[in-house]
Coordinates of C-alpha atoms and ligand atoms in Angstrom, one line a residue:
X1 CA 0.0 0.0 0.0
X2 CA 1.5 3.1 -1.4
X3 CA -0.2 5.6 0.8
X4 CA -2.0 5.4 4.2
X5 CA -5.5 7.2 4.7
X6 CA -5.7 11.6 4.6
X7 CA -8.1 12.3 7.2
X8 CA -8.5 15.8 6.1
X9 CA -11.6 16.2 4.0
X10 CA -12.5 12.9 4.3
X11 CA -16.6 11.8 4.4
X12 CA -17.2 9.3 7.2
X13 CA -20.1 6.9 7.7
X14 CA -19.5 5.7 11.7
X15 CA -21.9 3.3 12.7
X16 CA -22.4 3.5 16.2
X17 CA -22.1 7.1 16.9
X18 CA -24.3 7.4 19.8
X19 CA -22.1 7.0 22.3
X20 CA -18.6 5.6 23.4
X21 CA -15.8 5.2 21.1
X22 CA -18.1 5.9 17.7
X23 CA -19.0 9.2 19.4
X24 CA -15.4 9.7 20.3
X25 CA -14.6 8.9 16.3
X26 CA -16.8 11.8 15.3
X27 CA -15.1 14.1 17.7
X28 CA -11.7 13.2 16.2
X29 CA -12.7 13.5 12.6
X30 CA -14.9 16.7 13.0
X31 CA -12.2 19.0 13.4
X32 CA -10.6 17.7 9.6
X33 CA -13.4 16.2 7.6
X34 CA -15.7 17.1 5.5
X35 CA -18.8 15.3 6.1
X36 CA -19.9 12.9 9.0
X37 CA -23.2 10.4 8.5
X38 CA -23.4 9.1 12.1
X39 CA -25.6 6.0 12.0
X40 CA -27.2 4.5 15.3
X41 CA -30.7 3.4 17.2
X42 CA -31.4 6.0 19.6
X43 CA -32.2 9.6 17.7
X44 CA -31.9 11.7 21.0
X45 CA -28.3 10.8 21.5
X46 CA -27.6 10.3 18.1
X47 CA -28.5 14.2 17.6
X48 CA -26.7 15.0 21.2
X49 CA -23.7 13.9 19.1
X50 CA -24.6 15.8 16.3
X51 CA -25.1 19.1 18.0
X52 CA -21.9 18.8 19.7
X53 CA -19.6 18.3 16.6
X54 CA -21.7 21.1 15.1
X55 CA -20.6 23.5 18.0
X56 CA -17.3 22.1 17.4
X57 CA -17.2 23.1 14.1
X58 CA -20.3 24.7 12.2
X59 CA -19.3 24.0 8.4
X60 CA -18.6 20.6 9.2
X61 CA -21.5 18.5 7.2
X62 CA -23.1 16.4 10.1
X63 CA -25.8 14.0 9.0
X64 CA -27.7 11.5 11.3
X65 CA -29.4 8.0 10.0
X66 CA -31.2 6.5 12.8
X67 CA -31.1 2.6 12.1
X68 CA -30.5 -0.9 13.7
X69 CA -27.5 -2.2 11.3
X70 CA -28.3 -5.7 12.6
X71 CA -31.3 -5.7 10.4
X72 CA -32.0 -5.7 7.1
X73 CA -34.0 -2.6 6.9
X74 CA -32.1 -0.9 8.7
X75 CA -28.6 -1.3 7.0
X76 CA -31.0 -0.5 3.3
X77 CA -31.8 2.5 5.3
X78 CA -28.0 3.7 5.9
X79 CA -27.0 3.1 2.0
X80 CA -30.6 5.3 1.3
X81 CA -29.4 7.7 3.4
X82 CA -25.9 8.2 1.6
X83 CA -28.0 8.2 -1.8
X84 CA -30.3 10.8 -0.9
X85 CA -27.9 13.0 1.1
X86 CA -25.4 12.6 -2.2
X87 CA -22.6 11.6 -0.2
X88 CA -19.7 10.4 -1.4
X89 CA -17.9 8.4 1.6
X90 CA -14.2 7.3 1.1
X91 CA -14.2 6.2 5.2
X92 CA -16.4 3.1 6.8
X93 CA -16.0 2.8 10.7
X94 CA -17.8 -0.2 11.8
X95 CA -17.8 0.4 15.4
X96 CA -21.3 -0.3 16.5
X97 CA -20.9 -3.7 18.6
X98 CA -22.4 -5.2 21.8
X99 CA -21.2 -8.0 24.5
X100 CA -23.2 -10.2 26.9
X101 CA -21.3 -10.6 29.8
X102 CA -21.8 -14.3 32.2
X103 CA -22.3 -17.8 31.0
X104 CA -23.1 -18.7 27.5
X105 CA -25.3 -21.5 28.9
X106 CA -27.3 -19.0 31.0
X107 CA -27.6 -16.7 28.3
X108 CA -30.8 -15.4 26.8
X109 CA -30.9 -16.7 23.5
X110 CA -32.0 -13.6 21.4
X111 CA -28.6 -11.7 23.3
X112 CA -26.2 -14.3 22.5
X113 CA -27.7 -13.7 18.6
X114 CA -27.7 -10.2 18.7
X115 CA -23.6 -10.3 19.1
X116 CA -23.4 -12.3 15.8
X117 CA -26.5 -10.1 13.8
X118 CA -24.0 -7.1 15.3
X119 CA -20.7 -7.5 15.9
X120 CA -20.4 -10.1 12.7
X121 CA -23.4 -10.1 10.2
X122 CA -23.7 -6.3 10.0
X123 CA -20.0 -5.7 10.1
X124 CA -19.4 -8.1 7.6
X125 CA -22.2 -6.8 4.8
X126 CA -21.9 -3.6 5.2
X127 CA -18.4 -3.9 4.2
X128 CA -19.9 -5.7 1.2
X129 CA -21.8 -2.8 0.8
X130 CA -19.9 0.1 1.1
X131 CA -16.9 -1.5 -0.9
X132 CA -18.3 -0.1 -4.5
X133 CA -19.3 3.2 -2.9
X134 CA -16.2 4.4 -1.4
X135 CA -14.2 6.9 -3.6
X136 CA -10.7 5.3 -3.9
X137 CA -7.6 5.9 -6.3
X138 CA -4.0 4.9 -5.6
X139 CA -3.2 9.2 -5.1
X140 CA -6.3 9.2 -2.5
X141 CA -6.8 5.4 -1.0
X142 CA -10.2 5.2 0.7
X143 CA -11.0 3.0 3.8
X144 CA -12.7 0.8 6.2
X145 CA -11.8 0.5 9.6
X146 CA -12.9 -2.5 11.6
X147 CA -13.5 -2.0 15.5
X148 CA -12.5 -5.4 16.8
X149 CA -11.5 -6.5 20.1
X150 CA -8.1 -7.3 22.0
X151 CA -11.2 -10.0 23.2
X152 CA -10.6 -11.7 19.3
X153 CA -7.6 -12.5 20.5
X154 CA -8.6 -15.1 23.9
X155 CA -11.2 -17.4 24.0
X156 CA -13.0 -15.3 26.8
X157 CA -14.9 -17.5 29.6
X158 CA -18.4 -15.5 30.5
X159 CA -18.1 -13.5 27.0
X160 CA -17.7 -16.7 25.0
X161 CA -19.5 -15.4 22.2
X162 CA -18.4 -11.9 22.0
X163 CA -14.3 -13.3 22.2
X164 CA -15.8 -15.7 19.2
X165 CA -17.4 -12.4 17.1
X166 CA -13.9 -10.5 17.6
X167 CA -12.0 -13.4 16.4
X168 CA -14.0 -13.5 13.4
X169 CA -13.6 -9.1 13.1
X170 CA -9.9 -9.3 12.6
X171 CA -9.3 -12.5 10.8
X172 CA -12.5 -11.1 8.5
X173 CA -10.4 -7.8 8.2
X174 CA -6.3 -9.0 7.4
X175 CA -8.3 -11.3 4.7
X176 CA -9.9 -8.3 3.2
X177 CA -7.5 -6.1 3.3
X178 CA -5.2 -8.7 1.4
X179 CA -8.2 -8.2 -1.5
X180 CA -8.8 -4.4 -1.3
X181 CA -5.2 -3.2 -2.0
X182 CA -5.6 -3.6 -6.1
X183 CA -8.3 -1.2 -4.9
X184 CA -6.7 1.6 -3.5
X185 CA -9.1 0.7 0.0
X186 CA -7.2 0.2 3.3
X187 CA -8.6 -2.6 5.8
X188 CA -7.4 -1.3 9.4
X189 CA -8.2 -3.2 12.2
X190 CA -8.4 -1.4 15.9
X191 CA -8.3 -3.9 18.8
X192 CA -9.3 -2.1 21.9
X193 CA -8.8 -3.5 25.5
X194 CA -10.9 -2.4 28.6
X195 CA -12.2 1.4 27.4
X196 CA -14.2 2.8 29.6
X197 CA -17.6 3.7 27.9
X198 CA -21.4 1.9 27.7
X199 CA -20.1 -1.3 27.1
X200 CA -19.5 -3.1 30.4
X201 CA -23.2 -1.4 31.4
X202 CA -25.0 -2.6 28.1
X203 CA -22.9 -5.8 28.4
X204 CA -24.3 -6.4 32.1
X205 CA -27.4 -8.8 32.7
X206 CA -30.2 -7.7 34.8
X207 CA -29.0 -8.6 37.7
X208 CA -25.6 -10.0 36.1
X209 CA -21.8 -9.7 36.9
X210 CA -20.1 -6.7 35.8
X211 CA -16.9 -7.1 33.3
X212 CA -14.4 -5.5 35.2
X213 CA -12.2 -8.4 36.0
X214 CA -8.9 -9.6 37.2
X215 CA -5.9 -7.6 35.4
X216 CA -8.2 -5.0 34.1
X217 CA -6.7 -2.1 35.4
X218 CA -3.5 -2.9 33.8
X219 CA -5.1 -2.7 30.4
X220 CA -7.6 -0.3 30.4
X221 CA -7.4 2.9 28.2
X222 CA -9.5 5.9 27.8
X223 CA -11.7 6.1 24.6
X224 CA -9.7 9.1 23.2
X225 CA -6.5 7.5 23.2
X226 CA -8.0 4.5 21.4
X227 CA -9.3 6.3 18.9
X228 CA -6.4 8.6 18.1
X229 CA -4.9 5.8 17.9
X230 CA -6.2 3.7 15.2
X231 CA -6.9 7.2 13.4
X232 CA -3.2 7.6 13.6
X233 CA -3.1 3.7 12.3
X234 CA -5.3 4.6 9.3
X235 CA -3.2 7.5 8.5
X236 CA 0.0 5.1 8.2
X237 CA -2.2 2.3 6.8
X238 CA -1.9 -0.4 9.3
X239 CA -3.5 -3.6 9.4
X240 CA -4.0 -4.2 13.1
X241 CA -3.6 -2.1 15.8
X242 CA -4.1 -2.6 19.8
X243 CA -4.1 1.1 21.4
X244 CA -2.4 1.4 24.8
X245 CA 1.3 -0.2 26.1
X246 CA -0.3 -3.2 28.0
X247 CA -2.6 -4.2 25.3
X248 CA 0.1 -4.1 22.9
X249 CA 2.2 -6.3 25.0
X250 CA -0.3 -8.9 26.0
X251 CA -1.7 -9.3 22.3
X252 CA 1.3 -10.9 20.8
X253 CA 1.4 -12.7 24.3
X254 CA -1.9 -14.4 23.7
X255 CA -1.0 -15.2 20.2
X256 CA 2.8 -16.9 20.5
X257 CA 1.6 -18.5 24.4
X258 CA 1.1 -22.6 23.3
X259 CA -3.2 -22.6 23.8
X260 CA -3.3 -25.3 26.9
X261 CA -1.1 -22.6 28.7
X262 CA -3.5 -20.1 27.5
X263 CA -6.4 -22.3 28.7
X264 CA -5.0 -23.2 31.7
X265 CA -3.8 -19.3 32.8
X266 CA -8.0 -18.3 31.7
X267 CA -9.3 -21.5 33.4
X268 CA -7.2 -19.5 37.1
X269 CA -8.8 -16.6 36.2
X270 CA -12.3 -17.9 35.6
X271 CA -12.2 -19.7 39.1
X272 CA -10.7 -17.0 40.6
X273 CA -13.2 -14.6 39.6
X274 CA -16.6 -16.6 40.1
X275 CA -15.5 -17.8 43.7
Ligands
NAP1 N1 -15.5 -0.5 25.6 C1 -14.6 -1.5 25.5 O1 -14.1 -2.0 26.6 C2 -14.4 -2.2 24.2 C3 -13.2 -3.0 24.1 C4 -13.0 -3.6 22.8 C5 -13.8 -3.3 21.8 N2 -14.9 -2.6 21.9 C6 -15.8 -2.4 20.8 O2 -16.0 -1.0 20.5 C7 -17.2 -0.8 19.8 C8 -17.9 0.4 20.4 O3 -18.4 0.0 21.7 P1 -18.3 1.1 22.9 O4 -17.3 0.6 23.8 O5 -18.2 2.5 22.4 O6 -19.7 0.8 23.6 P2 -21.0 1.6 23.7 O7 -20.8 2.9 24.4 O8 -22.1 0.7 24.2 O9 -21.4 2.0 22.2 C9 -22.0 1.0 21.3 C10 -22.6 1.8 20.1 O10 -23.1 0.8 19.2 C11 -24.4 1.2 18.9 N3 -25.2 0.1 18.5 C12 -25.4 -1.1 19.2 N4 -26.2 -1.9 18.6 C13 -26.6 -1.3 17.4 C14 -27.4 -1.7 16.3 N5 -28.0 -2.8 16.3 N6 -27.5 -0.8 15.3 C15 -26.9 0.4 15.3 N7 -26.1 0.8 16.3 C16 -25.9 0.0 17.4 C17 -24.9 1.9 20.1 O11 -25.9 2.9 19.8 P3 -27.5 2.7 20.0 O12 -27.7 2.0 21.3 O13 -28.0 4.1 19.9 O14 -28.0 1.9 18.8 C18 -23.7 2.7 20.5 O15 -23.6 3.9 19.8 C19 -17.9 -2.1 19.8 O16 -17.8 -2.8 18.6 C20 -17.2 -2.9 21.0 O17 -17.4 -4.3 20.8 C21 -15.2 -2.0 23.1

């Protein structure tokens, strides 16, 4: 890849904007794009977002498609919107995402889908989707960045599926990225650790276990530096990135540690933790 990603100017469809790290995205961009379509379920906080980057910078273009990307409709809705609106995106951020935090055989069945309809399904065509619509060229590459999970990385007792939906986010993403080049789109990869936003609350069951765990502390990092961080990846056209020193230690940890040691180190932790 020739060239890594120009943020300035650049039109970005985020898909979970309504909070957390995809509202963290739009504050990053909306000082150097040009247009922003922030795509999420909930309208009032979707146009909370909006309003702010507006007061951040008035001539930005700020655009807000209320939709659930984990259906159908709602992912035809998105591509409407860029249609009607006339937009011409050369940036995907798939970002929205959910986790179900406790048992996978005490889960609630529709939860445990709603990981794979988000964190896989949607992801996954909506990167079939935007790939003829973003504006690319070898002087101007376009791309998509993927939010995955340093989670992709472990098999995660008590977010079994989630850990399972990451793994398949940055294996999905190298592979693409592999086909894109000839097409002047980057595939970028962001691999967050503990960040400290709606997740662990949406991931919660009523009356469930929270996800702060064992070893947190030493990983967690604050949404802004993750996503200044895999902006700054996009820019250098990266394939994978894990934001934050102790994330980038443990990752390549996980991966080169044999997997019975791997098991065995989760299967302390797992005890430890539900005793
Ligand atoms: N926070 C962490 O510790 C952490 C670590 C690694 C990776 N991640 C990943 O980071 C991404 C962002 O999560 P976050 O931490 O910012 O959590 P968050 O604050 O809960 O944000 C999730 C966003 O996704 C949107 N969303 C959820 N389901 C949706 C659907 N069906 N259709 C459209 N939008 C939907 C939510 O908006 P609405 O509710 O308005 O739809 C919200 O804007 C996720 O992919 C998550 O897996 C997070």
């Amino acid at each position: 890849m020739p060239h890594g990603f120009t943020l300035p100017d650049c039109t970005a469809v985020i898909t979970g904007a309504s909070s957390g790290l995809g509202a963290e995205f739009a504050r990053q961009l909306a000082p150097q794009g040009r247009a922003l379509l922030l795509a999420a379920r909930r309208s009032d906080a979707l146009e909370e977002v909006k309003m702010e980057m507006l007061a951040l910078r008035p001539c930005l273009a700020v655009h807000c498609c209320v939709c659930d990307v984990a259906s159908e409709a709602g992912r035809a809705h998105l591509l409407e919107t860029v249609e009607t609106l006339g937009l011409k995106p050369n940036l995907l951020i798939n970002n929205a995402g959910m986790g179900d935090y406790g048992s996978f055989a005490s889960g609630d069945t529709a939860r445990l889908r709603a990981q794979i309809d988000i964190n896989v399904t949607a992801l996954m065509l909506l990167c079939h989707a935007f790939i003829p619509r973003l504006q690319a060229s070898s002087e101007a590459p376009a791309a998509i960045l993927n939010v995955s999970s340093l989670a992709g990385n472990v098999p995660m007792p008590d977010l079994a599926v989630y850990g399972a939906t990451k793994a398949f986010v940055t294996s999905f993403s190298e592979a693409l990225r592999i086909e894109l080049l000839d097409r002047h789109i980057i595939v970028t990869a962001v691999c967050p650790g503990p960040t400290p936003t709606n997740f662990g609350k949406n991931a919660r069951r009523p009356d469930g276990e929270d996800t702060n765990r064992s070893g947190q502390d030493l990983l967690r990092v604050p949404p802004q530096f993750v996503v200044g961080r895999a902006l700054r990846a996009l820019q250098q056209g990266e394939a994978c990135v894990f934001p934050g020193l102790g994330v980038s230690l443990v990752a390549p940890l996980f991966r080169m540690m044999p997997r019975a040691l791997l098991r065995r180190v989760l299967e302390r932790r797992y005890r430890k933790d539900n005793s």
